[in-house]
XYZ file of C-alpha atoms in Angstrom:
227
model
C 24.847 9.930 -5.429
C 23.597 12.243 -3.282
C 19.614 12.817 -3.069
C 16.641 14.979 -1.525
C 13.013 14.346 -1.028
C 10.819 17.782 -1.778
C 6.975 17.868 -1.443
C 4.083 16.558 0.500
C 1.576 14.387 -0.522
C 2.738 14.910 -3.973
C 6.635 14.285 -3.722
C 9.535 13.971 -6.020
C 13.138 12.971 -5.242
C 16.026 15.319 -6.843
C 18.950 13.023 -7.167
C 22.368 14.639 -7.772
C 24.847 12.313 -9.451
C 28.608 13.113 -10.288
C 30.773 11.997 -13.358
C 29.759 8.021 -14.719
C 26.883 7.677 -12.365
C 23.976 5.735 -13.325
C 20.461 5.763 -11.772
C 17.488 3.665 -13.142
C 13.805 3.899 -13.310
C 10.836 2.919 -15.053
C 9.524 4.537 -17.797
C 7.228 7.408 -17.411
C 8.367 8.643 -13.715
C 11.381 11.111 -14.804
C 10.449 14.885 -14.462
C 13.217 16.566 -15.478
C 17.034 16.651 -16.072
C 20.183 18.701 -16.693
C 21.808 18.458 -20.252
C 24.664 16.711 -18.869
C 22.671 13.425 -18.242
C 22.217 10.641 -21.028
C 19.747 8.152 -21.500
C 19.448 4.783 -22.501
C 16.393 2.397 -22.475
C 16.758 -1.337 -22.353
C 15.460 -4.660 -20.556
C 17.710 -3.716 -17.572
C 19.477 -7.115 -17.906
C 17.931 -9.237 -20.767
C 14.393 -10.114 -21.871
C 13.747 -12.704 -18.767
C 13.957 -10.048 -16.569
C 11.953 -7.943 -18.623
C 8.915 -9.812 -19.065
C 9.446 -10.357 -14.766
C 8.781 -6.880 -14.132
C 6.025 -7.088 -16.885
C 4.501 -9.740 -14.853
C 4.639 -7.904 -11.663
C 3.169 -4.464 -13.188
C 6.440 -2.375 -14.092
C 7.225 -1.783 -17.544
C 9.418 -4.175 -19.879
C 11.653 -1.764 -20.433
C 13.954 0.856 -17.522
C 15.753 3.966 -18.838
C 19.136 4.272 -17.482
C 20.616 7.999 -16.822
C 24.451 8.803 -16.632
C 26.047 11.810 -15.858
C 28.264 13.021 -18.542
C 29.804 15.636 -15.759
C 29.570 16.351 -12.078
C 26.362 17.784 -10.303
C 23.811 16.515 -12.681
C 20.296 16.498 -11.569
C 17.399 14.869 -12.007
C 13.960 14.181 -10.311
C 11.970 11.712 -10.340
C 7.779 12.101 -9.771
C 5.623 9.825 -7.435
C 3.031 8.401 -9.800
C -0.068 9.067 -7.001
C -0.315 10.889 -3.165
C 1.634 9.461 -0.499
C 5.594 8.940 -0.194
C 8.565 8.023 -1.623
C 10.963 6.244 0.351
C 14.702 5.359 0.501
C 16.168 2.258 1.481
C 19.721 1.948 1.509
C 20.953 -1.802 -0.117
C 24.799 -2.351 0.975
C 24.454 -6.082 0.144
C 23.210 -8.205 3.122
C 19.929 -6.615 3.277
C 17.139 -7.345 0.611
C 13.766 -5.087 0.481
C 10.457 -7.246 -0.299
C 8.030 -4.011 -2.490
C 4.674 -4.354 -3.370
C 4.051 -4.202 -7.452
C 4.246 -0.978 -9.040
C 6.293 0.362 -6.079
C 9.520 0.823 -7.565
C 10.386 4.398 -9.045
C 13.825 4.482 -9.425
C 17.377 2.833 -8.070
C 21.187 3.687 -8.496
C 22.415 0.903 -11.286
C 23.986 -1.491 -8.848
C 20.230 -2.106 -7.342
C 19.087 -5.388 -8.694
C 15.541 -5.688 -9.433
C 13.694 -8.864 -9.519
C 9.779 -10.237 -9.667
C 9.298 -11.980 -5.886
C 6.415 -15.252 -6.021
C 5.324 -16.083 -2.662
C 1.994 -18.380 -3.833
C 0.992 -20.523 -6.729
C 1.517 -18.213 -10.325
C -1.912 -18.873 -11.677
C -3.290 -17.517 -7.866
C -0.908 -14.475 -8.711
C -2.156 -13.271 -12.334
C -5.832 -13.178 -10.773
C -5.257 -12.187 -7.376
C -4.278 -8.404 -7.673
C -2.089 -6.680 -5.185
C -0.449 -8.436 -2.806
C 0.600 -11.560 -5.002
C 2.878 -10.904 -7.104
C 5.989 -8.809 -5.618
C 9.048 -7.362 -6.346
C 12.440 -7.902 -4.353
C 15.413 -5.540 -4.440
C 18.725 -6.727 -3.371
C 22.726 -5.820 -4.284
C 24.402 -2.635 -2.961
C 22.858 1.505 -3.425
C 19.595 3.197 -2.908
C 16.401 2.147 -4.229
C 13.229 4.503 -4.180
C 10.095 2.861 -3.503
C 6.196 4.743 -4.012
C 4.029 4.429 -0.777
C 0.315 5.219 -1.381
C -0.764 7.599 1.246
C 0.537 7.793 4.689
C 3.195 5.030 5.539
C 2.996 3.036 9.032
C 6.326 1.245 10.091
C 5.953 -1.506 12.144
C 8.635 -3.528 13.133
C 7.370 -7.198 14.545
C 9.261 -9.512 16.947
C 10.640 -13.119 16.441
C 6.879 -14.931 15.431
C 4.624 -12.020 16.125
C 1.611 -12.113 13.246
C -0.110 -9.428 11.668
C -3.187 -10.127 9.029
C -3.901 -7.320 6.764
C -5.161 -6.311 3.448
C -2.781 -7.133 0.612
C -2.917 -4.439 -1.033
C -1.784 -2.207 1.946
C 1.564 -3.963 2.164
C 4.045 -1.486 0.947
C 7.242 -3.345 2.027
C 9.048 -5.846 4.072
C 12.220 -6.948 4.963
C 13.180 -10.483 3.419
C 13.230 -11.721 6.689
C 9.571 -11.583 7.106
C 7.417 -14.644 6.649
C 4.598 -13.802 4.393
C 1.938 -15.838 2.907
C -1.618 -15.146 1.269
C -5.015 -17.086 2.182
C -8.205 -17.292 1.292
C -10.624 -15.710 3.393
C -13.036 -18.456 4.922
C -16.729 -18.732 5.116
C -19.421 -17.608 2.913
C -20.335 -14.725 4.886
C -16.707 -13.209 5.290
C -16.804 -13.292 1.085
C -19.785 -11.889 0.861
C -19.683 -9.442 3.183
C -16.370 -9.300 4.646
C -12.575 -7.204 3.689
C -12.365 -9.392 0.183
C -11.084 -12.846 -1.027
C -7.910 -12.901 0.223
C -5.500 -11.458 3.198
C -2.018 -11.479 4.116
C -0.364 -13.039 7.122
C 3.021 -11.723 7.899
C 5.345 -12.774 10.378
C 8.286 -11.359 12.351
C 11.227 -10.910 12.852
C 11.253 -7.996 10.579
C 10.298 -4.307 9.464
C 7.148 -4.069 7.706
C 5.910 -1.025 5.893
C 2.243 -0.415 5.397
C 0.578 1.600 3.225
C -2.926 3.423 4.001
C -4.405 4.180 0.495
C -3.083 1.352 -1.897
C -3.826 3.330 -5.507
C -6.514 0.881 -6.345
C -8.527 1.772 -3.375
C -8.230 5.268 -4.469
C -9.797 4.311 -7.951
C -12.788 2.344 -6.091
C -13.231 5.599 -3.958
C -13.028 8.099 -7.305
C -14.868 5.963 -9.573
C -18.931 6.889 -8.034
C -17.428 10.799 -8.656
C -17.121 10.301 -12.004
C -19.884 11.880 -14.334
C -20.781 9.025 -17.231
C -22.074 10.680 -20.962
C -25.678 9.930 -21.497
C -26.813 8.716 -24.339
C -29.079 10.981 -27.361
């Protein structure tokens, strides 16, 4: 498969795929292909994993595309601004992804939901709790929102940040989620929770996470009045 990244803030990736080929993605992200491509739409490996990606935000289902012939096309549409991102799997590395940041992978990809704290913390947490891991052999395309900021820290080097602007990690980063403390820092401080991350590793972070966007939009928003 070979692939190119066209746009700015609003990006898509054209992936070219020859004869028996098979890229994945969720439903809802494709923008176009040739009529030598077929789809399919299933669990993407049974119910289980299904209902993991439910969990983590992604939809129960993935469509699976084949070419039929050679030099088939298709693109794929970031679902907000920022970036889409390759990283290339060839079976000893494994990508950590923040939920909803998967748009599409080549078939031998395997896609998984990724727990780092308690479940019940997860389902009420938000971003940052419930992630998604990506392991195997090919390309996987992940969504950053906004601008993306590599940072690659050192053998127990810390960084603390918002949860929701973790894009991505390497699985060799440490990463854990507490409660902020104090009554004050609640109150007035960054929110409930932040991340601590810890090297040695490559960690991507994202500048608007989509639901900061939302809390931005929202005030812009006319509401109907009533009579």
């Amino acid at each position: 498969m070979e692939y190119e990244i066209r746009g700015g803030s609003f990006p898509i990736v054209i992936c070219t795929l020859q004869e028996g080929e098979t890229i994945k993605n969720e439903t809802g992200a494709m923008s176009f292909m040739t009529s030598g491509m077929t789809m399919e739409t299933n669990t993407g490996g049974g119910l289980l994993k299904g209902l993991g990606r439910a969990l983590s935000g992604d939809s129960l289902f993935l469509n699976f595309f084949t070419a039929e012939t050679d030099n088939q096309q298709i693109g794929f549409s970031a679902h907000s601004p920022g970036k889409i991102m390759p990283f290339k799997l060839d079976g000893s590395n494994t990508i950590i992804g923040q939920k909803n940041a998967f748009l599409a992978a080549e078939d031998s990809v395997e896609i998984e939901v990724f727990f780092k704290n308690k479940i019940g913390t997860g389902i009420f947490g938000g971003e940052g709790f419930i992630l998604q891991k990506f392991s195997g052999e090919g390309v996987v395309f992940l969504e950053i929102d906004g601008e993306v900021i590599e940072h690659e820290l050192q053998e127990g080097e810390t960084l603390l940040l918002d949860p929701g602007h973790l894009a991505a990690m390497e699985e060799t980063v440490g990463y854990e989620i507490e409660r902020v403390k104090g009554a004050k820092n609640i109150l007035f401080g960054e929110g409930l929770f932040f991340a601590r991350i810890r090297g040695p590793g490559k960690v991507w972070i994202q500048t608007m996470p989509i639901s900061k966007l939302a809390e931005a939009i929202i005030p812009f928003i006319p509401t109907s009045s009533g009579g």
